[in-house]
């Protein structure tokens, strides 16, 4: 609801007052400095929210984009009411928003507008239900004896009585994923209307609390799940939507709207059926046995998707039908509800062996390794390939009466004046005439002094990567990377495009500095090691192209082995190629690679005071027609092909305080 205020700054000047060098935000944020780029972005967001538009915003690293979108959003909701939904892809950004950015901006807005801070906008995180203990399932599990570890059972029992949140994050002891899914809330096994535990339900209490907040923070999966449910998870009426890390939206949509059918999923569903309905036991046992054969056969190569299923497919489908109809005919309504879980499983399974939907890609993929060393089966997996319609028809309509901001440091392809939003427009359906009038673009200017503090090395000498001789290229890269890290005195992040390249580096890369590889430890610990170890070098693949944020000199060199085009056997890439033919390269693969190169190179400069070299070891950028587009995605710094110049750059390095 609108706050009572003393006479506040005019609407036109309130953002400049908020972001002023000596202003309410500066007094709360340590190391704050006024940036015209940040204010420019905030103004573009304000215009979008007021005009109920859709803004595509590319805000380079250093812009301070969270504050730039939170400021106009919080001011708007504080003065006019309504609600803000902020969606992120990563937990790290959620944590930063909740612990720092939102409280600071809420307090700064209250000071600016002259109302007490405690009357400022309320905010909450809204998590998915699988994070919460389901009281009913916990009771059922105890009765069924599904969790076998007695210590775990008694710890969970005690915690279930004491916890106020039921949130997995608050568990004082470790519960492995397997037992947790047995007791966690599951939408396919929950009928709140019939549940006798509804009043003490942790998930619904959390949802109700978050439902009252003016500003809620969700992740992209929950945003999409809410869209699919037509807004049943959280209310979006009159709400504005801000999607940060929006470059991940397409990939998360592809996963969320696709299906995964695994041995584990069949077993889980059958266990729930047996737990709740004794008469389904025989059919559920049959389904489990058939699944064992089915997934065992899947890896043998004898079956073909959409044509010839593995031998036990028919038995498995029949058993699932039988379990489903037993559940449906049970007189207890809450048992009937479980048939949805089994029905969806059957439908997903059948989708891999019936006529394929042209908007999807399908594949048999390696299964996740099973805990306890059990046999790991291959799995069936599908992805939504055509994301445009889903975003336009399912997500946007929920925010029709508010503004929508999609932002990221790498939302566009290219950089500077050559930046283009065509790719994201196409993939999110925003070039369609039904919405294109609502869409605006904001390309923020670079904040960092790349000309003065960064050098881009582009390889000219080593042989280009070829499909036939991948190891030769990896060997040349390892040698060149060795020379480069000697010049930078370690302090390097080496980003490789394939696991095969990692293996080649392990064999050949022998720098005179400590080096560790992806897989040697958890990503978080490896990143900490890189930050804290003098002269350290971390070698990784895609996990590290985005997730490394280490300001300072610990990352003074970023080496990228090659332009990361999707491999030819990638199922989504293959489907896109099949659908778009020749156009697929220019319209999909090249823009994706440009964004990836921008992300990788973006690991170098995290603060204005950082300094270093980005090295791209793929000589094709100088010879191929697409090379210019990729070069345009590298930081706007001086470019060189000379190692001597790289050496000079590092020799000229000022001391830590310079
Ligand atoms: S309402 Fe649903 S999530 Fe809550 S306790 Fe009941 S079954 Fe579990």
XYZ file of C-alpha atoms and ligand atoms in Angstrom, residues 129 132-137 184-186 189-204 276, ligand 1:
35
model
C 8.208 -26.618 -2.465
C 10.329 -27.903 2.592
C 9.545 -30.829 4.818
C 6.065 -32.194 4.108
C 4.579 -33.146 7.462
C 2.261 -35.725 5.945
C 4.959 -37.436 3.909
C 9.939 -33.209 1.035
C 6.847 -31.522 -0.320
C 5.959 -32.696 -3.829
C 1.575 -35.786 -4.073
C -0.160 -32.925 -2.306
C -3.863 -32.134 -2.031
C -3.971 -29.204 0.375
C -7.766 -29.206 0.452
C -7.796 -32.759 1.816
C -4.580 -32.717 3.803
C -5.097 -32.929 7.557
C -1.707 -31.259 8.069
C -2.504 -28.212 5.951
C -2.698 -25.872 8.952
C 0.809 -26.747 10.112
C 2.233 -27.094 6.602
C 5.690 -25.513 6.278
C 5.487 -24.984 2.536
C 2.109 -23.251 2.557
C -0.370 -44.884 -0.113
S -0.512 -29.576 2.366
Fe 0.763 -30.741 0.953
S 2.872 -30.119 1.434
Fe 1.570 -29.492 3.148
S 1.700 -31.146 4.615
Fe -0.095 -31.521 3.346
S 0.637 -32.835 1.692
Fe 2.424 -31.930 2.670
